[in-house]
Coordinates of C-alpha atoms in Angstrom, one line a residue:
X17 CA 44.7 -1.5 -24.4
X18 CA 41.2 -1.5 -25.2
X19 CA 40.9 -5.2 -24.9
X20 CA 42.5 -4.7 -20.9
X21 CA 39.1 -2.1 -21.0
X22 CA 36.8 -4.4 -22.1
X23 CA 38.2 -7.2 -19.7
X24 CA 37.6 -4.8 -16.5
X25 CA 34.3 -3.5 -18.0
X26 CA 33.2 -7.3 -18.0
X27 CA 34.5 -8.2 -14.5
X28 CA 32.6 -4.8 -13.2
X29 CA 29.6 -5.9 -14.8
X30 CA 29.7 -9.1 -13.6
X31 CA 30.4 -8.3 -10.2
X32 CA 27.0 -6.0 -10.2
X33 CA 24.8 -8.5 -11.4
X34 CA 26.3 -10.9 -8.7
X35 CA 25.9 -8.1 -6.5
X36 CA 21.9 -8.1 -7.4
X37 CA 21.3 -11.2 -7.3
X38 CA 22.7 -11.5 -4.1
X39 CA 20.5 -9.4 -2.7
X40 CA 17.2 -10.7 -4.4
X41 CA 18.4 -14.3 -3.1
X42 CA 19.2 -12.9 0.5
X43 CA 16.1 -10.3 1.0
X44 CA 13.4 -12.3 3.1
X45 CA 16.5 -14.1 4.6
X46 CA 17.3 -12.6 8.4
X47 CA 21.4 -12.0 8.3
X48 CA 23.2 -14.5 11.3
X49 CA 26.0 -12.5 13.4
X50 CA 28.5 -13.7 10.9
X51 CA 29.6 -15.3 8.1
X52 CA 27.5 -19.3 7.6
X53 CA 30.4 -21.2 6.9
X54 CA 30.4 -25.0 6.7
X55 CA 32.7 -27.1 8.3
X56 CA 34.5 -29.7 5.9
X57 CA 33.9 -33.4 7.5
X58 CA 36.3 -34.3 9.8
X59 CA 37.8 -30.8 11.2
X60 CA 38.0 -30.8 14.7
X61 CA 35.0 -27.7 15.9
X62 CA 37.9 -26.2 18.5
X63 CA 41.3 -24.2 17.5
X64 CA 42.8 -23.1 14.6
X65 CA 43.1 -25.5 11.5
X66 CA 46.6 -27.7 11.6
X67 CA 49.6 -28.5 9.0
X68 CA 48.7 -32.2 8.6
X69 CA 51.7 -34.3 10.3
X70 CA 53.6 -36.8 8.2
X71 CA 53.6 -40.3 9.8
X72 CA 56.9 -41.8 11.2
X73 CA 58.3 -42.2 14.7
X74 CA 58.0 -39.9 17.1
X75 CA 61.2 -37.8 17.4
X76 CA 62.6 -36.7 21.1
X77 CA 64.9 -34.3 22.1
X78 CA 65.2 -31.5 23.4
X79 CA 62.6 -29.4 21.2
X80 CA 60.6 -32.7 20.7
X81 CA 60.5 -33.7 24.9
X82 CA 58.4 -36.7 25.8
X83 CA 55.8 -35.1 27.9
X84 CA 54.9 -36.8 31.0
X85 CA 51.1 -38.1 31.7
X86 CA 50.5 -36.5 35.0
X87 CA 51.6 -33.2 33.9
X88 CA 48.7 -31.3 34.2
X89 CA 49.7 -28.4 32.1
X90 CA 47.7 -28.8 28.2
X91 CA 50.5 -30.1 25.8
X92 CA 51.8 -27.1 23.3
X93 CA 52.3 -27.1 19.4
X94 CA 55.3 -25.4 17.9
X95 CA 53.9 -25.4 15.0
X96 CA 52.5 -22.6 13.5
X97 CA 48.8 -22.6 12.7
X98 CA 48.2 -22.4 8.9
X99 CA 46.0 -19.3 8.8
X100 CA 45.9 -16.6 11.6
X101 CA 42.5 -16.0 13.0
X102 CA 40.7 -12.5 11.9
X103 CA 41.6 -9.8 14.3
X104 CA 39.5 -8.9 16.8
X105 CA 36.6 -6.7 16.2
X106 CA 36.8 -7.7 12.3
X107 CA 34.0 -9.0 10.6
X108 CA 33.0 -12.6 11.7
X109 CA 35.7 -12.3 14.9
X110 CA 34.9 -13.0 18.3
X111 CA 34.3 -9.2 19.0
X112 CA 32.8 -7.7 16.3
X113 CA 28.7 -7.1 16.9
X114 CA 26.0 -9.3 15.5
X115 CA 24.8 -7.8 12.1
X116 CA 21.4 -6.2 12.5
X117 CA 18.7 -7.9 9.8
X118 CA 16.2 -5.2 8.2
X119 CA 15.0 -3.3 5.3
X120 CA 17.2 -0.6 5.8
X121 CA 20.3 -2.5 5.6
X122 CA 18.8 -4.2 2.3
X123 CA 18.2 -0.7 0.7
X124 CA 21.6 0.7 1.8
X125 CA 23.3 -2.5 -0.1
X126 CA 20.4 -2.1 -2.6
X127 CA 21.7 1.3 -3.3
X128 CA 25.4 0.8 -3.7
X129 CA 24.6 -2.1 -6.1
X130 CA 22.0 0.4 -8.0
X131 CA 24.7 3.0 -8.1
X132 CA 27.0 0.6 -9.1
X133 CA 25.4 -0.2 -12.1
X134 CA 24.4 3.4 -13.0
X135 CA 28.6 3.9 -12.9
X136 CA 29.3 1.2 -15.4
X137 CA 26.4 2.5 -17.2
X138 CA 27.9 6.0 -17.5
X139 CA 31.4 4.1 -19.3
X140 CA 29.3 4.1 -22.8
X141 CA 29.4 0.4 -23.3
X142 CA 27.1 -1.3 -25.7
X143 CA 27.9 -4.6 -24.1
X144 CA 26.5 -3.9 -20.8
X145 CA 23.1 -4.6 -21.3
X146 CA 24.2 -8.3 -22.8
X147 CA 26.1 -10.7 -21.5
X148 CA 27.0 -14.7 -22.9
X149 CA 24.8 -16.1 -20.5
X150 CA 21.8 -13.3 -21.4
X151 CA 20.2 -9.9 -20.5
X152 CA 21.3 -8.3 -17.4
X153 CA 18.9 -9.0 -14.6
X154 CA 16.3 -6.8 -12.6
X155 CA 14.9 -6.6 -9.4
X156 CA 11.7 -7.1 -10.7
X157 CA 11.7 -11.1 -10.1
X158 CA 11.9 -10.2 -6.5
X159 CA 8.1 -10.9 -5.2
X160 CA 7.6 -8.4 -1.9
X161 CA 4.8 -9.1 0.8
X162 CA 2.3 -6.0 0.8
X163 CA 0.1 -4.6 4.0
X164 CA -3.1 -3.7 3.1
X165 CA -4.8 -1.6 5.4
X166 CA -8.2 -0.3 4.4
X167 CA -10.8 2.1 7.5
X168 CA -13.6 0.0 8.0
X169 CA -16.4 -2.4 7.2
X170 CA -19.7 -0.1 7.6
X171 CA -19.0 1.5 4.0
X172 CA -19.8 -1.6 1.4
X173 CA -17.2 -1.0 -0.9
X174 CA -14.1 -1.5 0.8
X175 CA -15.3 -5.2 1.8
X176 CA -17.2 -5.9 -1.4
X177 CA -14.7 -4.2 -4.5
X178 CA -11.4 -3.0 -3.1
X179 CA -10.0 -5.7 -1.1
X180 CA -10.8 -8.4 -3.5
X181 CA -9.6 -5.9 -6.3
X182 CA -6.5 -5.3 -5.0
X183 CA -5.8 -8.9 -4.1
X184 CA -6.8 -10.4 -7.6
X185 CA -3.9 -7.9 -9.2
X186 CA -1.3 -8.2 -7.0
X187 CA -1.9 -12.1 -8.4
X188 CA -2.1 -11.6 -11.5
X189 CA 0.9 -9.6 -12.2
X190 CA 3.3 -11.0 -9.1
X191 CA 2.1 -14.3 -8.5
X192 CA 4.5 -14.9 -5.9
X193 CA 3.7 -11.9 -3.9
X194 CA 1.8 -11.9 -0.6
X195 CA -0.8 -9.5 0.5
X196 CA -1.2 -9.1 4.4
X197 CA -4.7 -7.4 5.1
X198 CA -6.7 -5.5 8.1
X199 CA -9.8 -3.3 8.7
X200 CA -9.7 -1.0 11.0
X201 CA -13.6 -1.2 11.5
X202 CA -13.5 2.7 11.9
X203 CA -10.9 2.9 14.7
X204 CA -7.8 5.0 14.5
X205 CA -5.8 3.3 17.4
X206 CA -6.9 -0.6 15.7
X207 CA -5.4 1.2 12.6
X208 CA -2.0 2.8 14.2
X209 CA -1.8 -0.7 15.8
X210 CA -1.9 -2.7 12.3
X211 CA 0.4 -0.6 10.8
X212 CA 2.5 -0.8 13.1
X213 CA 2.2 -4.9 13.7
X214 CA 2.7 -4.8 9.9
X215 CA 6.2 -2.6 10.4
X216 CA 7.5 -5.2 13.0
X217 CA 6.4 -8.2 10.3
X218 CA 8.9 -7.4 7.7
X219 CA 6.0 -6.3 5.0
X220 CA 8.1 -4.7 2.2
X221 CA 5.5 -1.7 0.7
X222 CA 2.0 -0.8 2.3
X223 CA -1.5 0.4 0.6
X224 CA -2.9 2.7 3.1
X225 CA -6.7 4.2 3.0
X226 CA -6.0 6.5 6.7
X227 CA -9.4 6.0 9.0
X228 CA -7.7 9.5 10.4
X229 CA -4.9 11.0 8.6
X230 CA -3.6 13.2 10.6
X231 CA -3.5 10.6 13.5
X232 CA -1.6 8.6 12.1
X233 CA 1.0 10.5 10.6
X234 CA 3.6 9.6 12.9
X235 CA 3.2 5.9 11.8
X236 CA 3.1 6.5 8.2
X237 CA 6.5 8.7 9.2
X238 CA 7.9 5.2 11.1
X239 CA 7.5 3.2 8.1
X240 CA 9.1 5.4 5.6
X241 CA 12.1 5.1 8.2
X242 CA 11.6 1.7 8.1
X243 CA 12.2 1.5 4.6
X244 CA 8.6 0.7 3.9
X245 CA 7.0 2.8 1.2
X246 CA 3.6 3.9 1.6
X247 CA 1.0 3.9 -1.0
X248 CA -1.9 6.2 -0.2
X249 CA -5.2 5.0 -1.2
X250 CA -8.4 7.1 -2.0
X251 CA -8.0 9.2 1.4
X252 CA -5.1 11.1 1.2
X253 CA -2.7 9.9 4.6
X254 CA -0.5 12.5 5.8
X255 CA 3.0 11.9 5.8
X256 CA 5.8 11.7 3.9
X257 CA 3.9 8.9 1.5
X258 CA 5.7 7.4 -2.0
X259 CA 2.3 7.2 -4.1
X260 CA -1.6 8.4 -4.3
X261 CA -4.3 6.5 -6.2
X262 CA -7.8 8.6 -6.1
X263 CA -10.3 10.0 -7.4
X264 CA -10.5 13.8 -7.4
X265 CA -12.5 14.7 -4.7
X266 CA -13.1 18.1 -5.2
X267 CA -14.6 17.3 -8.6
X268 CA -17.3 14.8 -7.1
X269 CA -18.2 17.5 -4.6
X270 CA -18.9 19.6 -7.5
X271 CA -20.6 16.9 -9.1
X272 CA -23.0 16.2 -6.7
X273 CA -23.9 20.2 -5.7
X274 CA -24.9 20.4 -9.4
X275 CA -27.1 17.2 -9.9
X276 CA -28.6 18.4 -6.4
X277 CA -29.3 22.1 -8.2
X278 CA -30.7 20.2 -11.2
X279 CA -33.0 18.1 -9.2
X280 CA -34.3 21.1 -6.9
X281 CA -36.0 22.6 -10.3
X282 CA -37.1 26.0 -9.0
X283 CA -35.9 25.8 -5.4
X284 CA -32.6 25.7 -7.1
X285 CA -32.6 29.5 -6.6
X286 CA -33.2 30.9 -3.1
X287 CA -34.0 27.6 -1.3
X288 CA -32.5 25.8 1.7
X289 CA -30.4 22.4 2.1
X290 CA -29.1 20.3 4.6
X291 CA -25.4 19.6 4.0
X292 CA -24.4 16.0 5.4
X293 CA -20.6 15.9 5.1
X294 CA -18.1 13.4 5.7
X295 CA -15.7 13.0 8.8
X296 CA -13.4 15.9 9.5
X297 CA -10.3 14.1 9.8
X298 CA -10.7 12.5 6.1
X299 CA -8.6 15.1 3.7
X300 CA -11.7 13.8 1.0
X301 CA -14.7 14.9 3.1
X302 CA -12.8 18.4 3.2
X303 CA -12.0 18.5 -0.7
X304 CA -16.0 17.2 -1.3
X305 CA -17.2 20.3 1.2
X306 CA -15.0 22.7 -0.7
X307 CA -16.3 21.7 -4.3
X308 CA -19.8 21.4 -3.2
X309 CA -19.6 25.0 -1.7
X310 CA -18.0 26.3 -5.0
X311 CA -21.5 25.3 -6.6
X312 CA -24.0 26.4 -3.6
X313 CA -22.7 29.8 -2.9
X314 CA -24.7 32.6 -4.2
X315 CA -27.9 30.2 -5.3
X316 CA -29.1 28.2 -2.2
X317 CA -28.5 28.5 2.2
X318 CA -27.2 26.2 3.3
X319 CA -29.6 26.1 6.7
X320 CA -27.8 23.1 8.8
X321 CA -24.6 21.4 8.1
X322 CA -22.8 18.9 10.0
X323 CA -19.8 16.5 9.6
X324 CA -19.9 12.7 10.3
X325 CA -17.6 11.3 12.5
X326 CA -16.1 8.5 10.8
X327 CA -18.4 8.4 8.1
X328 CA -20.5 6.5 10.9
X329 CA -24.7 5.9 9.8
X330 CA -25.9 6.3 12.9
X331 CA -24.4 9.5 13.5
X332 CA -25.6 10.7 10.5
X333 CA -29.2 9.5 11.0
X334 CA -29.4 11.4 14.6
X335 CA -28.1 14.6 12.9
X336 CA -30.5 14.3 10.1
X337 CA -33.0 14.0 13.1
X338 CA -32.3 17.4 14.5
X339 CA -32.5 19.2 11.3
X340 CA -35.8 17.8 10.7
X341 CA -37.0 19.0 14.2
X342 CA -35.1 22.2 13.7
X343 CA -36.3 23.6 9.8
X344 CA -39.8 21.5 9.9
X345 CA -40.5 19.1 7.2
X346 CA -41.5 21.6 4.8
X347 CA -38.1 23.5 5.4
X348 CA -35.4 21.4 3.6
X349 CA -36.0 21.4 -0.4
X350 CA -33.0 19.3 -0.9
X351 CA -30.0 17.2 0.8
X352 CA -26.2 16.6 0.1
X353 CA -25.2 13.7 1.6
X354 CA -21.5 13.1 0.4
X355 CA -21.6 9.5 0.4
X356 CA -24.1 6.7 -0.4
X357 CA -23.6 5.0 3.5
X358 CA -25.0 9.2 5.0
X359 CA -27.9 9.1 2.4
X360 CA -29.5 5.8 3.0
X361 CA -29.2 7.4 6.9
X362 CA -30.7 11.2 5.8
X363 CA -33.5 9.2 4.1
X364 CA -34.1 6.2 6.8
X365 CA -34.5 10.2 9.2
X366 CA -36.4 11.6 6.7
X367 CA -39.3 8.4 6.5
X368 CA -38.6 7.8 10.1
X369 CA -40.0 11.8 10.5
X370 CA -43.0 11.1 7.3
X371 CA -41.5 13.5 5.6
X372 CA -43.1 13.5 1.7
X373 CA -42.2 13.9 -0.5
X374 CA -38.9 12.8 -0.4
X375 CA -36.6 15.8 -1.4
X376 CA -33.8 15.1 -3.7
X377 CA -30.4 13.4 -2.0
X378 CA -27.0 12.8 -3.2
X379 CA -24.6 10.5 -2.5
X380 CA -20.9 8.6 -3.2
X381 CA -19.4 5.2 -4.5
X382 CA -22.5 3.5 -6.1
X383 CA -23.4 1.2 -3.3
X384 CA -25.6 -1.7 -4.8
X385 CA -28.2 -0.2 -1.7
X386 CA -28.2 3.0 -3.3
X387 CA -28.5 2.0 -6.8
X388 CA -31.5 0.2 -5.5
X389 CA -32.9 3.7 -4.0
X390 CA -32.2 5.4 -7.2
X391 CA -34.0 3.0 -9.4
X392 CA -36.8 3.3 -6.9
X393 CA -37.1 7.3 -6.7
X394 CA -35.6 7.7 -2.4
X395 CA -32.2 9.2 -3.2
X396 CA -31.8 11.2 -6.5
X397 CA -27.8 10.3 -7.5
X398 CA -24.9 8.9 -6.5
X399 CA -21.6 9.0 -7.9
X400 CA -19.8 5.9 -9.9
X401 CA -15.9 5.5 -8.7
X402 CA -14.7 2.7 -11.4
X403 CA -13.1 0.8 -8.8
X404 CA -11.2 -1.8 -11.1
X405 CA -9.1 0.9 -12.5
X406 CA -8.2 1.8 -9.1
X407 CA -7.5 -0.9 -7.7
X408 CA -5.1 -1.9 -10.6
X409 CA -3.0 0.5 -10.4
X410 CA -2.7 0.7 -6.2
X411 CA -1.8 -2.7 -6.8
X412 CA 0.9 -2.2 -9.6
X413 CA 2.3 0.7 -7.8
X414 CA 3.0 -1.0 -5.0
X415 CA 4.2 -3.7 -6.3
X416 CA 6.7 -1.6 -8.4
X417 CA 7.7 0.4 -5.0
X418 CA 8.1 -2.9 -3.4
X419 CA 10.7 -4.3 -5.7
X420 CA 12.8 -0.9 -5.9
X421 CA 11.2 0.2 -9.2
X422 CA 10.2 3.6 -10.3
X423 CA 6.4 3.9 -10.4
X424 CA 7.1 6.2 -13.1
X425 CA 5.3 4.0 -16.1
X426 CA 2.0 3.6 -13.8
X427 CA 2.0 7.1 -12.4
X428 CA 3.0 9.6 -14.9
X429 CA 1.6 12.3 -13.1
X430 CA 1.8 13.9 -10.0
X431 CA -0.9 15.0 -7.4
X432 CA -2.9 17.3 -8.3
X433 CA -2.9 18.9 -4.5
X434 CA -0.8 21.2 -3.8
X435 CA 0.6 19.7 -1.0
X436 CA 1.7 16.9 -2.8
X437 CA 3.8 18.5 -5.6
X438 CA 5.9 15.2 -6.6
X439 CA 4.9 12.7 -5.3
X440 CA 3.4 10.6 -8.0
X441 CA -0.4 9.7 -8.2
X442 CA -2.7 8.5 -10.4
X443 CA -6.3 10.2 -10.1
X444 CA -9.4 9.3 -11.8
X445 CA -12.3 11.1 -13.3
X446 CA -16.1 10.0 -11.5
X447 CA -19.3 9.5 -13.2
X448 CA -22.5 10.8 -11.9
X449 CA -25.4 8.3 -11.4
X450 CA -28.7 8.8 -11.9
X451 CA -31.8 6.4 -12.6
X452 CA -31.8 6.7 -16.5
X453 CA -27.9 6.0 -16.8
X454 CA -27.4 2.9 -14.6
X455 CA -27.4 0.4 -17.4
X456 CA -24.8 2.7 -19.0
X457 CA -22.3 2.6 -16.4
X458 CA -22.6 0.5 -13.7
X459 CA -24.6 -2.5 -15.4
X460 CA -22.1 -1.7 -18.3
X461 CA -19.0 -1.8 -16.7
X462 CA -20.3 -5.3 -14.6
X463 CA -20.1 -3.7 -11.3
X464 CA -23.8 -4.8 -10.7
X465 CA -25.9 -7.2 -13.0
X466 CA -29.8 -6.1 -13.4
X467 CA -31.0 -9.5 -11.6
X468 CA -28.6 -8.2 -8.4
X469 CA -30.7 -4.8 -8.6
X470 CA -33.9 -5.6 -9.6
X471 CA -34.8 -7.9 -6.5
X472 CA -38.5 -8.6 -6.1
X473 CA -38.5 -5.2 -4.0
X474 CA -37.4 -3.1 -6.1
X475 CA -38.9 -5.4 -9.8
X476 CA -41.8 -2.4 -10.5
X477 CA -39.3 0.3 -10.0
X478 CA -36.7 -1.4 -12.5
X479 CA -39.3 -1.8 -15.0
X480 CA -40.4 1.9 -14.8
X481 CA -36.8 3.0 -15.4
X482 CA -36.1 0.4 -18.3
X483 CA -34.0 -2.1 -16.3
X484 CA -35.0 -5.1 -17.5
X485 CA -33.1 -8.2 -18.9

């Protein structure tokens, strides 16, 4: 008896792993209408396959007539054929429908296999893991194609650190994967339109840093339908999205308010600011604005605030305009400018207005320009986002979510916004910059070597500050 348990428990088991890798063999492979079959050499293409007739002389009678030439009528077998043809409307018969090819076909059979082997798994064998010819196999050999679909070009980073990033660690730990990239160069439709292109392409998970969340919700929404998991990457997309790789926002808000307090010195208490925040439609400009305000509130006024659209420079640099012609050069005693692309505008306005001095600016993501302005005394701070780290694990999420694994081991955590209770996300801690600790973190960490800082330009300023090789 329990060898007839064993026996079945082996033919289950090996019916599953067939079952798997069936479906890692068959994934990038469209499915045909029916069933490939190949014909054996010399069947004849029309009719139903034929008893083969025994050689000897040709018998007449009357079920055997001899069949005149100029009858027109097609001649008739008795003989039975030697398999009936499927039924009509079966599968692979004349009128059953084409199969559809897709992801969500290859999840539904991915599922039933999954659930298959979660069964046998629940029988309590210790054999199941192990067979004779080795370990039981995974999906992780499958190597997925991932869309990567980053906001635009005017902020340095994305162009300069993430991309390549992301792309060196999807090699590295799938070599056979495939990453499909586009820039939206700050436009929400060339964004919607990517993702979308990227949903009809067959791209198996996506990375997603939203140029407007909210926008483009209903696409994030198409290609969770699709099958297609969504990674969310530093701006948090709306939608129903399988992963989030940040940093916390809200904490570099609060990060920059307080170096700003520290470098007002007296002003700190009673004086004025300009607040330069992000674009509206970026869930991070909103989480910066909120931290930054926690710090502010009841020890400086705020005297004019305004958001940039799309993080755009030149927006920035015209509002930065008005403020100046609105408070008077003496009448702004210090700047938050949430990221380093707004502060090298607020202080291109400020010199463009000969305002000195400079009053202290803040800034975002350690732009080598902004580095250089720190080192030379224009902008007071910015704020270091390790990048690598980052990228690393957008990369080995997705490729986990792209080959049907939980993301469990990479993101043990889950968002730390409320509206994202369970999804899983992996957010990281940032580093305030300021000119007497950028050898001890971004020099350090090899994001920038001194000989890329300390250009000609700036070769006084680095020596001042100790930056010297």
């Amino acid at each position: 008896m329990f060898r007839t348990i064993r026996t079945i428990r082996a033919i289950r088991e090996i019916r599953t792993i067939r079952t798997i890798r069936t479906i890692r063999a068959g994934t990038r492979r469209a499915e045909q209408p029916g069933p490939r079959t190949r014909e054996p050499r010399g069947r004849r293409a029309e009719g139903p396959r034929r008893h083969r007739r025994a050689e000897g002389p040709r018998r007449e009678g009357p079920e055997h007539p001899r069949r005149d030439a100029r009858d027109p009528r097609p001649p008739v077998d008795p003989r039975p054929p030697l398999s009936p043809r499927p039924p009509e409307g079966s599968r692979g018969g004349a009128g059953s429908p084409p199969r559809r090819a897709g992801r969500p076909r290859r999840l539904g059979v991915l599922a039933a296999a999954l659930a298959l082997t979660a069964a046998l798994a629940g029988c309590g064998s210790a054999e199941q893991a192990h067979l004779a010819d080795g370990p039981s196999p995974t999906l992780t050999e499958f190597t997925p194609r991932i869309g990567l679909l980053l906001p635009d070009t005017h902020t340095a980073r994305w162009e300069t650190f993430d991309r390549p990033l992301i792309e060196a660690k999807v090699d590295q730990i799938c070599p056979g994967c495939t990453v499909d990239y586009a820039n939206a160069q700050g436009h929400v439709a060339a964004q919607k339109q990517q993702l979308e292109s990227m949903i009809t392409g067959g791209v198996d998970v996506m990375i997603l840093d939203p140029v407007d969340a909210r926008a483009l919700a209903p696409a994030v929404s198409k290609a969770i339908h699709a099958g297609i998991p969504v990674v969310s990457y530093d701006r948090l997309a709306d939608g129903p999205i399988s992963g989030y790789v940040s940093f916390d926002a809200r904490r570099i808000g609060r990060l920059q308010a307080e170096a700003l307090l520290r470098a007002m010195g007296p002003e700190a208490d009673g004086g004025q600011i300009v607040m330069m925040n992000g674009d509206p439609a970026d869930p991070n400009a909103t989480a910066l604005k909120r931290g930054a305000l926690e710090v502010f509130n009841g020890r400086v006024r705020v005297a004019k605030a305004y958001d940039t659209d799309r993080w755009r420079p030149e927006i920035a640099h015209a509002n930065m305009s008005g403020a100046i012609a609105a408070l008077g050069a003496d009448g702004i005693d210090g700047v938050y400018a949430a990221n380093d692309g707004i502060a090298g505008a607020v202080i291109s306005a400020l010199k463009s207005d000969f305002v000195e001095p400079l009053p202290p600016v803040t800034g975002q993501d350690a732009d080598l320009a902004a580095i250089q302005r720190i080192v030379a005394g224009e902008q007071y701070m910015t704020v270091y986002k390790p990048f690598k780290p980052m990228a690393d694990a957008a990369a080995e999420m997705a490729v986990a979510l792209g080959r049907g694994d939980p993301p469990g081991a990479i993101a043990p955590e889950h968002a730390r916004e409320d509206t994202l209770r369970g999804v899983p996300a992996v957010q990281f801690d940032p580093i305030p910059v300021t000119a007497g600790t950028v050898r001890d973190t971004v020099v350090r960490d090899g994001m920038y070597t001194i000989a890329q800082i300390c250009t000609p330009k700036y070769a006084s300023a680095c020596a001042r500050a100790g930056l010297t090789v």
